[in-house]
mmCIF file of C-alpha atoms in Angstrom:
data_model
loop_
_atom_site.group_PDB
_atom_site.id
_atom_site.type_symbol
_atom_site.label_atom_id
_atom_site.label_comp_id
_atom_site.label_asym_id
_atom_site.label_seq_id
_atom_site.Cartn_x
_atom_site.Cartn_y
_atom_site.Cartn_z
ATOM 1 C CA MET U 1 4.239 -0.336 -12.173
ATOM 2 C CA GLU U 2 1.883 0.824 -9.527
ATOM 3 C CA TYR U 3 2.594 3.778 -7.188
ATOM 4 C CA TYR U 4 1.597 4.252 -3.542
ATOM 5 C CA ILE U 5 1.952 7.371 -1.485
ATOM 6 C CA LYS U 6 3.745 7.335 1.914
ATOM 7 C CA LEU U 7 1.520 9.562 4.068
ATOM 8 C CA ARG U 8 3.059 11.379 7.047
ATOM 9 C CA ASP U 9 1.562 14.842 7.581
ATOM 10 C CA VAL U 10 -2.222 15.337 7.700
ATOM 11 C CA PRO U 11 -3.417 18.470 9.550
ATOM 12 C CA ASP U 12 -7.169 17.864 9.100
ATOM 13 C CA VAL U 13 -9.759 15.901 7.131
ATOM 14 C CA GLU U 14 -10.210 18.689 4.503
ATOM 15 C CA HIS U 15 -6.528 18.478 3.685
ATOM 16 C CA LEU U 16 -6.814 14.709 3.414
ATOM 17 C CA ARG U 17 -9.868 14.983 1.126
ATOM 18 C CA GLN U 18 -7.930 17.254 -1.303
ATOM 19 C CA LYS U 19 -4.984 14.897 -1.231
ATOM 20 C CA VAL U 20 -7.170 11.902 -2.020
ATOM 21 C CA ARG U 21 -8.625 13.718 -5.034
ATOM 22 C CA LEU U 22 -5.130 14.618 -6.241
ATOM 23 C CA TRP U 23 -3.877 11.075 -5.852
ATOM 24 C CA GLU U 24 -6.769 9.584 -7.720
ATOM 25 C CA ASP U 25 -6.318 12.175 -10.447
ATOM 26 C CA ILE U 26 -2.577 11.354 -11.009
ATOM 27 C CA GLY U 27 -3.108 7.618 -10.965
ATOM 28 C CA VAL U 28 -1.927 6.599 -7.452
ATOM 29 C CA SER U 29 -3.005 3.030 -6.544
ATOM 30 C CA GLY U 30 -2.774 3.233 -2.744
ATOM 31 C CA VAL U 31 -1.670 4.850 0.444
ATOM 32 C CA THR U 32 0.755 3.554 3.032
ATOM 33 C CA VAL U 33 1.282 4.636 6.695
ATOM 34 C CA SER U 34 3.884 3.190 9.132
ATOM 35 C CA ASP U 35 3.184 2.565 12.785
ATOM 36 C CA HIS U 36 6.169 4.395 14.131
ATOM 37 C CA LEU U 37 5.310 6.242 17.250
ATOM 38 C CA TYR U 38 7.547 9.203 16.435
ATOM 39 C CA THR U 39 10.955 9.702 14.846
ATOM 40 C CA SER U 40 13.748 11.541 16.586
ATOM 41 C CA ARG U 41 15.574 13.882 14.062
ATOM 42 C CA ASP U 42 18.055 15.329 16.606
ATOM 43 C CA VAL U 43 19.599 14.409 19.963
ATOM 44 C CA ASP U 44 17.221 16.893 21.609
ATOM 45 C CA LYS U 45 13.855 15.050 21.165
ATOM 46 C CA GLU U 46 11.873 17.946 22.490
ATOM 47 C CA ARG U 47 13.278 20.240 19.826
ATOM 48 C CA ALA U 48 13.156 17.953 16.790
ATOM 49 C CA VAL U 49 10.661 15.159 16.795
ATOM 50 C CA GLN U 50 8.574 14.099 13.835
ATOM 51 C CA ARG U 51 5.296 12.949 15.243
ATOM 52 C CA ARG U 52 3.430 10.146 13.432
ATOM 53 C CA HIS U 53 -0.237 9.391 12.805
ATOM 54 C CA ASP U 54 -2.222 6.392 14.026
ATOM 55 C CA PRO U 55 -2.117 4.291 10.856
ATOM 56 C CA TYR U 56 -5.487 2.485 11.313
ATOM 57 C CA VAL U 57 -7.529 5.665 11.965
ATOM 58 C CA LEU U 58 -5.852 7.490 9.165
ATOM 59 C CA LEU U 59 -6.296 4.650 6.643
ATOM 60 C CA GLY U 60 -9.943 4.316 7.770
ATOM 61 C CA ALA U 61 -10.446 7.985 6.823
ATOM 62 C CA VAL U 62 -8.760 7.450 3.395
ATOM 63 C CA GLY U 63 -11.005 4.408 2.756
ATOM 64 C CA ALA U 64 -14.073 6.505 3.493
ATOM 65 C CA LEU U 65 -12.960 9.255 1.087
ATOM 66 C CA SER U 66 -11.934 6.966 -1.746
ATOM 67 C CA ALA U 67 -13.599 3.939 -3.298
ATOM 68 C CA ARG U 68 -10.409 3.004 -5.167
ATOM 69 C CA LEU U 69 -7.201 3.683 -3.220
ATOM 70 C CA ASN U 70 -5.641 0.651 -1.552
ATOM 71 C CA LEU U 71 -4.734 0.897 2.162
ATOM 72 C CA ALA U 72 -1.462 -0.471 3.597
ATOM 73 C CA VAL U 73 0.429 -0.424 6.845
ATOM 74 C CA LEU U 74 4.068 -1.083 5.912
ATOM 75 C CA VAL U 75 4.673 -2.211 8.529
ATOM 76 C CA ALA U 76 3.308 -2.709 12.032
ATOM 77 C CA ASN U 77 5.752 -3.717 14.789
ATOM 78 C CA SER U 78 4.783 -7.213 15.856
ATOM 79 C CA SER U 79 6.549 -6.798 19.285
ATOM 80 C CA TYR U 80 4.663 -3.825 20.849
ATOM 81 C CA SER U 81 1.540 -5.670 21.908
ATOM 82 C CA SER U 82 -0.573 -8.785 21.220
ATOM 83 C CA PRO U 83 -0.651 -9.142 17.371
ATOM 84 C CA TYR U 84 -4.194 -10.366 17.726
ATOM 85 C CA LEU U 85 -5.210 -6.798 18.552
ATOM 86 C CA THR U 86 -3.317 -5.480 15.560
ATOM 87 C CA ILE U 87 -4.830 -8.104 13.275
ATOM 88 C CA ARG U 88 -8.256 -6.958 14.392
ATOM 89 C CA HIS U 89 -7.531 -3.500 13.089
ATOM 90 C CA PHE U 90 -6.700 -4.867 9.656
ATOM 91 C CA VAL U 91 -9.716 -7.058 9.581
ATOM 92 C CA GLU U 92 -11.995 -4.184 10.384
ATOM 93 C CA LEU U 93 -10.536 -2.184 7.451
ATOM 94 C CA ALA U 94 -11.113 -5.253 5.227
ATOM 95 C CA ARG U 95 -14.718 -5.543 6.427
ATOM 96 C CA LEU U 96 -15.355 -1.933 5.611
ATOM 97 C CA TYR U 97 -13.527 -1.625 2.337
ATOM 98 C CA GLY U 98 -12.843 -5.117 1.032
ATOM 99 C CA GLY U 99 -9.802 -7.313 1.712
ATOM 100 C CA ARG U 100 -8.232 -6.752 -1.695
ATOM 101 C CA ARG U 101 -7.741 -3.117 -0.807
ATOM 102 C CA VAL U 102 -6.016 -3.800 2.487
ATOM 103 C CA TYR U 103 -2.358 -4.863 3.182
ATOM 104 C CA ALA U 104 -1.944 -6.168 6.714
ATOM 105 C CA GLY U 105 1.793 -5.537 7.103
ATOM 106 C CA PHE U 106 4.033 -6.811 9.905
ATOM 107 C CA GLY U 107 7.738 -6.268 10.755
ATOM 108 C CA ALA U 108 10.124 -7.236 13.501
ATOM 109 C CA GLY U 109 10.808 -3.666 14.677
ATOM 110 C CA TRP U 110 14.233 -2.050 14.637
ATOM 111 C CA ASN U 111 14.161 1.239 16.628
ATOM 112 C CA ALA U 112 15.186 0.690 20.275
ATOM 113 C CA GLU U 113 14.014 4.238 21.150
ATOM 114 C CA GLU U 114 10.356 3.329 20.498
ATOM 115 C CA PHE U 115 10.683 0.222 22.721
ATOM 116 C CA ASP U 116 12.332 2.397 25.405
ATOM 117 C CA VAL U 117 9.470 4.977 25.428
ATOM 118 C CA LEU U 118 7.065 2.161 26.184
ATOM 119 C CA GLY U 119 9.162 0.890 29.066
ATOM 120 C CA MET U 120 10.446 -2.089 27.042
ATOM 121 C CA GLU U 121 13.846 -3.296 26.116
ATOM 122 C CA MET U 122 14.203 -4.174 22.404
ATOM 123 C CA PRO U 123 14.850 -7.936 22.145
ATOM 124 C CA PRO U 124 17.700 -9.243 20.045
ATOM 125 C CA HIS U 125 17.053 -9.566 16.342
ATOM 126 C CA ALA U 126 16.582 -13.362 16.341
ATOM 127 C CA GLN U 127 13.930 -13.077 19.095
ATOM 128 C CA ARG U 128 12.116 -10.271 17.264
ATOM 129 C CA VAL U 129 12.060 -12.340 14.033
ATOM 130 C CA GLU U 130 10.716 -15.326 15.936
ATOM 131 C CA ARG U 131 7.929 -13.180 17.287
ATOM 132 C CA LEU U 132 7.315 -11.950 13.732
ATOM 133 C CA ALA U 133 7.142 -15.482 12.404
ATOM 134 C CA GLN U 134 4.628 -16.496 15.054
ATOM 135 C CA THR U 135 2.570 -13.370 14.401
ATOM 136 C CA VAL U 136 2.479 -13.907 10.589
ATOM 137 C CA ALA U 137 1.666 -17.643 11.023
ATOM 138 C CA ALA U 138 -1.209 -16.696 13.338
ATOM 139 C CA ALA U 139 -2.521 -14.117 10.900
ATOM 140 C CA ARG U 140 -2.367 -16.696 8.043
ATOM 141 C CA SER U 141 -4.358 -19.197 10.037
ATOM 142 C CA LEU U 142 -6.938 -16.581 10.984
ATOM 143 C CA PHE U 143 -7.353 -15.338 7.408
ATOM 144 C CA ASP U 144 -7.428 -18.828 5.930
ATOM 145 C CA THR U 145 -9.459 -20.841 8.518
ATOM 146 C CA GLY U 146 -11.181 -18.223 10.708
ATOM 147 C CA GLY U 147 -9.386 -19.132 13.880
ATOM 148 C CA VAL U 148 -6.040 -19.991 15.539
ATOM 149 C CA SER U 149 -4.533 -21.597 18.607
ATOM 150 C CA LEU U 150 -0.837 -20.977 19.153
ATOM 151 C CA ASP U 151 1.480 -21.894 22.012
ATOM 152 C CA GLY U 152 4.689 -20.350 20.773
ATOM 153 C CA SER U 153 7.935 -19.382 22.540
ATOM 154 C CA ASP U 154 6.866 -15.754 22.618
ATOM 155 C CA LEU U 155 3.129 -15.746 21.699
ATOM 156 C CA THR U 156 0.096 -17.586 22.958
ATOM 157 C CA LEU U 157 -3.398 -17.536 21.475
ATOM 158 C CA ARG U 158 -6.189 -19.832 22.776
ATOM 159 C CA ARG U 159 -8.930 -20.684 20.275
ATOM 160 C CA ALA U 160 -8.925 -17.126 18.932
ATOM 161 C CA PRO U 161 -11.556 -16.471 16.248
ATOM 162 C CA LEU U 162 -11.272 -14.018 13.359
ATOM 163 C CA SER U 163 -13.249 -11.133 14.727
ATOM 164 C CA PRO U 164 -14.919 -9.361 13.007
ATOM 165 C CA SER U 165 -15.633 -11.902 10.390
ATOM 166 C CA VAL U 166 -14.871 -11.066 6.755
ATOM 167 C CA ASP U 167 -15.658 -12.700 3.387
ATOM 168 C CA GLU U 168 -12.375 -11.532 1.982
ATOM 169 C CA PRO U 169 -9.466 -11.128 4.407
ATOM 170 C CA PRO U 170 -6.614 -8.607 4.007
ATOM 171 C CA ARG U 171 -3.475 -9.359 2.060
ATOM 172 C CA LEU U 172 -0.867 -10.463 4.464
ATOM 173 C CA ALA U 173 2.441 -8.504 4.062
ATOM 174 C CA VAL U 174 5.914 -8.651 5.731
ATOM 175 C CA GLY U 175 8.592 -6.030 5.664
ATOM 176 C CA GLY U 176 12.312 -6.420 6.192
ATOM 177 C CA GLY U 177 15.701 -7.008 4.639
ATOM 178 C CA SER U 178 17.184 -10.008 6.464
ATOM 179 C CA SER U 179 17.199 -13.597 5.189
ATOM 180 C CA ALA U 180 15.205 -14.688 8.251
ATOM 181 C CA VAL U 181 12.415 -12.188 7.404
ATOM 182 C CA ILE U 182 12.381 -13.264 3.720
ATOM 183 C CA ARG U 183 11.874 -16.905 4.927
ATOM 184 C CA VAL U 184 8.836 -15.766 6.947
ATOM 185 C CA ALA U 185 7.388 -13.995 3.909
ATOM 186 C CA ALA U 186 7.995 -17.054 1.707
ATOM 187 C CA ALA U 187 6.253 -19.341 4.129
ATOM 188 C CA HIS U 188 3.114 -17.312 4.881
ATOM 189 C CA ALA U 189 2.809 -13.863 3.258
ATOM 190 C CA ASP U 190 1.117 -12.488 0.120
ATOM 191 C CA HIS U 191 3.508 -9.502 -0.091
ATOM 192 C CA LEU U 192 7.070 -8.566 0.882
ATOM 193 C CA ASP U 193 8.166 -4.930 1.232
ATOM 194 C CA PHE U 194 11.993 -5.029 0.834
ATOM 195 C CA ASP U 195 14.177 -3.108 3.280
ATOM 196 C CA ALA U 196 17.906 -2.629 3.125
ATOM 197 C CA PRO U 197 20.027 -5.726 4.035
ATOM 198 C CA ALA U 198 21.774 -5.507 7.380
ATOM 199 C CA HIS U 199 25.226 -6.498 6.108
ATOM 200 C CA ARG U 200 25.559 -3.066 4.460
ATOM 201 C CA LEU U 201 25.470 -1.340 7.820
ATOM 202 C CA PRO U 202 24.090 -3.063 10.992
ATOM 203 C CA LEU U 203 21.754 -0.855 13.012
ATOM 204 C CA THR U 204 22.648 -0.036 16.553
ATOM 205 C CA ARG U 205 20.680 -0.870 19.673
ATOM 206 C CA SER U 206 20.971 2.742 20.905
ATOM 207 C CA VAL U 207 17.917 4.356 22.498
ATOM 208 C CA ASP U 208 19.046 7.624 20.836
ATOM 209 C CA GLY U 209 16.623 7.550 17.915
ATOM 210 C CA ALA U 210 18.483 10.233 15.978
ATOM 211 C CA ILE U 211 21.585 7.979 15.775
ATOM 212 C CA THR U 212 19.520 4.951 14.776
ATOM 213 C CA ARG U 213 17.657 6.979 12.089
ATOM 214 C CA SER U 214 20.837 8.357 10.622
ATOM 215 C CA ARG U 215 22.336 4.864 10.483
ATOM 216 C CA ASP U 216 19.233 3.540 8.807
ATOM 217 C CA LEU U 217 19.370 6.144 6.140
ATOM 218 C CA GLU U 218 23.123 5.443 5.572
ATOM 219 C CA ARG U 219 22.418 1.771 5.257
ATOM 220 C CA ARG U 220 19.805 2.464 2.572
ATOM 221 C CA MET U 221 22.272 4.722 0.813
ATOM 222 C CA LEU U 222 24.849 1.947 0.660
ATOM 223 C CA THR U 223 22.404 -0.637 -0.599
ATOM 224 C CA THR U 224 22.576 -1.467 -4.396
ATOM 225 C CA PHE U 225 20.292 -2.936 -6.971
ATOM 226 C CA ASP U 226 22.435 -6.047 -6.838
ATOM 227 C CA ASP U 227 21.694 -6.390 -3.137
ATOM 228 C CA LEU U 228 17.961 -6.414 -3.850
ATOM 229 C CA ALA U 229 18.357 -8.714 -6.808
ATOM 230 C CA ARG U 230 20.081 -11.267 -4.552
ATOM 231 C CA MET U 231 17.252 -10.849 -2.014
ATOM 232 C CA ARG U 232 14.676 -11.437 -4.805
ATOM 233 C CA ARG U 233 16.466 -14.612 -5.836
ATOM 234 C CA TYR U 234 16.508 -15.790 -2.279
ATOM 235 C CA LEU U 235 12.782 -15.141 -1.979
ATOM 236 C CA ASP U 236 12.167 -17.163 -5.103
ATOM 237 C CA GLU U 237 14.277 -20.104 -3.735
ATOM 238 C CA GLN U 238 12.433 -20.026 -0.495
ATOM 239 C CA LEU U 239 9.024 -19.939 -2.251
ATOM 240 C CA THR U 240 10.034 -22.990 -4.256
ATOM 241 C CA ALA U 241 11.146 -24.786 -1.028
ATOM 242 C CA ASN U 242 7.630 -24.044 0.443
ATOM 243 C CA GLY U 243 5.927 -25.318 -2.674
ATOM 244 C CA ARG U 244 4.648 -21.895 -3.639
ATOM 245 C CA ALA U 245 4.786 -20.166 -7.029
ATOM 246 C CA ARG U 246 6.945 -17.120 -7.618
ATOM 247 C CA ALA U 247 3.819 -15.028 -8.169
ATOM 248 C CA ALA U 248 2.393 -16.081 -4.775
ATOM 249 C CA VAL U 249 4.343 -13.144 -3.092
ATOM 250 C CA THR U 250 4.285 -9.746 -4.664
ATOM 251 C CA THR U 251 6.900 -7.180 -3.725
ATOM 252 C CA SER U 252 7.408 -3.434 -3.221
ATOM 253 C CA ILE U 253 10.096 -1.017 -2.046
ATOM 254 C CA ASN U 254 9.746 2.120 0.028
ATOM 255 C CA ILE U 255 11.600 5.064 -1.612
ATOM 256 C CA THR U 256 13.360 7.169 1.013
ATOM 257 C CA ALA U 257 13.779 10.284 -1.061
ATOM 258 C CA LEU U 258 12.700 11.500 -4.513
ATOM 259 C CA ARG U 259 14.005 14.774 -5.843
ATOM 260 C CA ILE U 260 13.867 16.037 -9.413
ATOM 261 C CA GLN U 261 16.718 18.259 -10.100
ATOM 262 C CA GLU U 262 20.158 18.210 -11.588
ATOM 263 C CA ARG U 263 22.495 18.427 -8.538
ATOM 264 C CA ASP U 264 25.825 17.073 -7.581
ATOM 265 C CA ALA U 265 26.473 14.988 -4.434
ATOM 266 C CA ALA U 266 27.323 17.993 -2.332
ATOM 267 C CA ASP U 267 23.953 19.583 -3.094
ATOM 268 C CA TRP U 268 22.128 16.381 -2.385
ATOM 269 C CA LEU U 269 23.990 16.049 0.947
ATOM 270 C CA THR U 270 22.820 19.565 1.968
ATOM 271 C CA ALA U 271 19.278 18.861 0.870
ATOM 272 C CA LEU U 272 19.007 15.497 2.715
ATOM 273 C CA ASN U 273 20.640 16.720 5.856
ATOM 274 C CA ASP U 274 18.344 19.763 5.947
ATOM 275 C CA THR U 275 15.288 17.500 5.397
ATOM 276 C CA TYR U 276 16.165 14.996 8.051
ATOM 277 C CA SER U 277 18.170 17.169 10.495
ATOM 278 C CA LEU U 278 21.074 14.724 10.277
ATOM 279 C CA ARG U 279 24.804 14.708 9.549
ATOM 280 C CA LEU U 280 25.138 12.255 6.717
ATOM 281 C CA HIS U 281 28.457 11.605 4.899
ATOM 282 C CA GLU U 282 28.987 12.957 1.384
ATOM 283 C CA GLY U 283 30.403 9.622 0.134
ATOM 284 C CA HIS U 284 27.228 7.852 1.169
ATOM 285 C CA VAL U 285 25.033 10.442 -0.508
ATOM 286 C CA ARG U 286 27.124 10.220 -3.681
ATOM 287 C CA GLU U 287 26.740 6.473 -3.716
ATOM 288 C CA ALA U 288 22.995 6.730 -3.073
ATOM 289 C CA SER U 289 22.482 9.126 -5.984
ATOM 290 C CA ARG U 290 24.338 6.703 -8.269
ATOM 291 C CA ALA U 291 23.356 3.247 -7.124
ATOM 292 C CA SER U 292 20.881 2.919 -4.272
ATOM 293 C CA PRO U 293 17.399 1.642 -5.149
ATOM 294 C CA PHE U 294 15.908 3.576 -2.159
ATOM 295 C CA PHE U 295 16.788 7.006 -3.554
ATOM 296 C CA LEU U 296 15.479 8.577 -6.763
ATOM 297 C CA LEU U 297 17.716 11.680 -7.211
ATOM 298 C CA GLY U 298 18.263 13.496 -10.555
ATOM 299 C CA SER U 299 16.349 14.520 -13.657
ATOM 300 C CA ALA U 300 12.865 13.278 -14.334
ATOM 301 C CA SER U 301 13.986 11.229 -17.335
ATOM 302 C CA ALA U 302 16.828 9.594 -15.304
ATOM 303 C CA ILE U 303 14.375 8.752 -12.552
ATOM 304 C CA ARG U 304 11.978 7.179 -14.970
ATOM 305 C CA GLU U 305 14.852 5.080 -16.488
ATOM 306 C CA ARG U 306 15.674 3.861 -12.910
ATOM 307 C CA ILE U 307 12.118 3.056 -12.172
ATOM 308 C CA ALA U 308 11.988 0.814 -15.217
ATOM 309 C CA ARG U 309 14.669 -1.329 -13.472
ATOM 310 C CA TYR U 310 12.440 -2.134 -10.475
ATOM 311 C CA ARG U 311 9.977 -4.087 -12.668
ATOM 312 C CA ALA U 312 12.546 -5.548 -15.037
ATOM 313 C CA GLU U 313 15.193 -6.621 -12.534
ATOM 314 C CA LEU U 314 13.272 -7.015 -9.268
ATOM 315 C CA GLY U 315 9.758 -7.786 -10.280
ATOM 316 C CA MET U 316 8.256 -5.038 -8.141
ATOM 317 C CA LYS U 317 4.481 -4.700 -7.970
ATOM 318 C CA PHE U 318 4.594 -1.116 -6.687
ATOM 319 C CA LEU U 319 6.861 1.617 -5.367
ATOM 320 C CA VAL U 320 6.069 3.620 -2.244
ATOM 321 C CA LEU U 321 6.811 7.273 -2.938
ATOM 322 C CA PRO U 322 7.030 10.258 -0.614
ATOM 323 C CA ASP U 323 4.108 12.668 -0.465
ATOM 324 C CA SER U 324 5.782 15.568 -2.229
ATOM 325 C CA LEU U 325 5.622 18.011 -5.102
ATOM 326 C CA ASP U 326 8.334 16.092 -6.896
ATOM 327 C CA THR U 327 6.329 12.881 -6.669
ATOM 328 C CA GLU U 328 3.358 14.714 -8.175
ATOM 329 C CA ARG U 329 5.439 16.097 -10.980
ATOM 330 C CA LEU U 330 6.874 12.619 -11.733
ATOM 331 C CA LEU U 331 3.450 10.913 -11.764
ATOM 332 C CA ARG U 332 1.811 13.568 -13.849
ATOM 333 C CA GLY U 333 4.536 12.942 -16.404
ATOM 334 C CA THR U 334 4.077 9.190 -16.376
ATOM 335 C CA ALA U 335 0.292 8.968 -16.086
#
């Protein structure tokens, strides 16, 4: 099993340099950054907003500091702007550091607040997935043939070349939990980052980001290993339908929280609510600590036992772990 670090807080380049040395020392394989503009953690956005980094600038810095760490955006929202501009960022990283080190990740987007701050209304899920499908198909054509022309329902590209040119393009990734997103990955992608399935708790279309974020966390808490096993089987079925081998698409999962300590559900509830400035339900936290693949809560030995299931039952290539002292403790114990 490989481990990637989910990077969120970088005050300056010296801090990043020290982190890179640490990650290489404890056997980390790569770094991921999301493209969220910011995350509301309370109804008062001016009082409680988690600001996010530009993923391409930050990963460019990591690539310059490390000759080994892989670089992944999991994932970029395909609906904000022309995906051709986003693809260009990924290709530049691949030109600088080699395509095998770069994951060009795309998703459909889910946070209406981020659309709203850009003066956009978040489209319905089906329309966002169609945009994602066209984006990923365009990227596949650019990476495989060096060019693309596309006259889609939501995206047009006219004789667009791959620019800059690269000998080895990035690995194309998709992130999401719906059947429609899995079909997109099976048709075109090299990698799928699993998210929680919507049937557990559909997200709202509220522009109140704190509400949406709380619901997203609850949905992950309610997800089970069986849910992801069904998604894995569906991915395999779709790969077969597309004439692709099971190994053609690798997979990962982004761990929401990792905490090494013996606690009961009430303690976990307090810790998670304090961390995320939310009001989560104790029943959901209790279920997450017991069954959710997105939460690693408990003793170090119990967490290691759960991690073994990701490879055995889900065939995961890597886990994305939070940048925390508990993650460091865990990896130092498994290196």
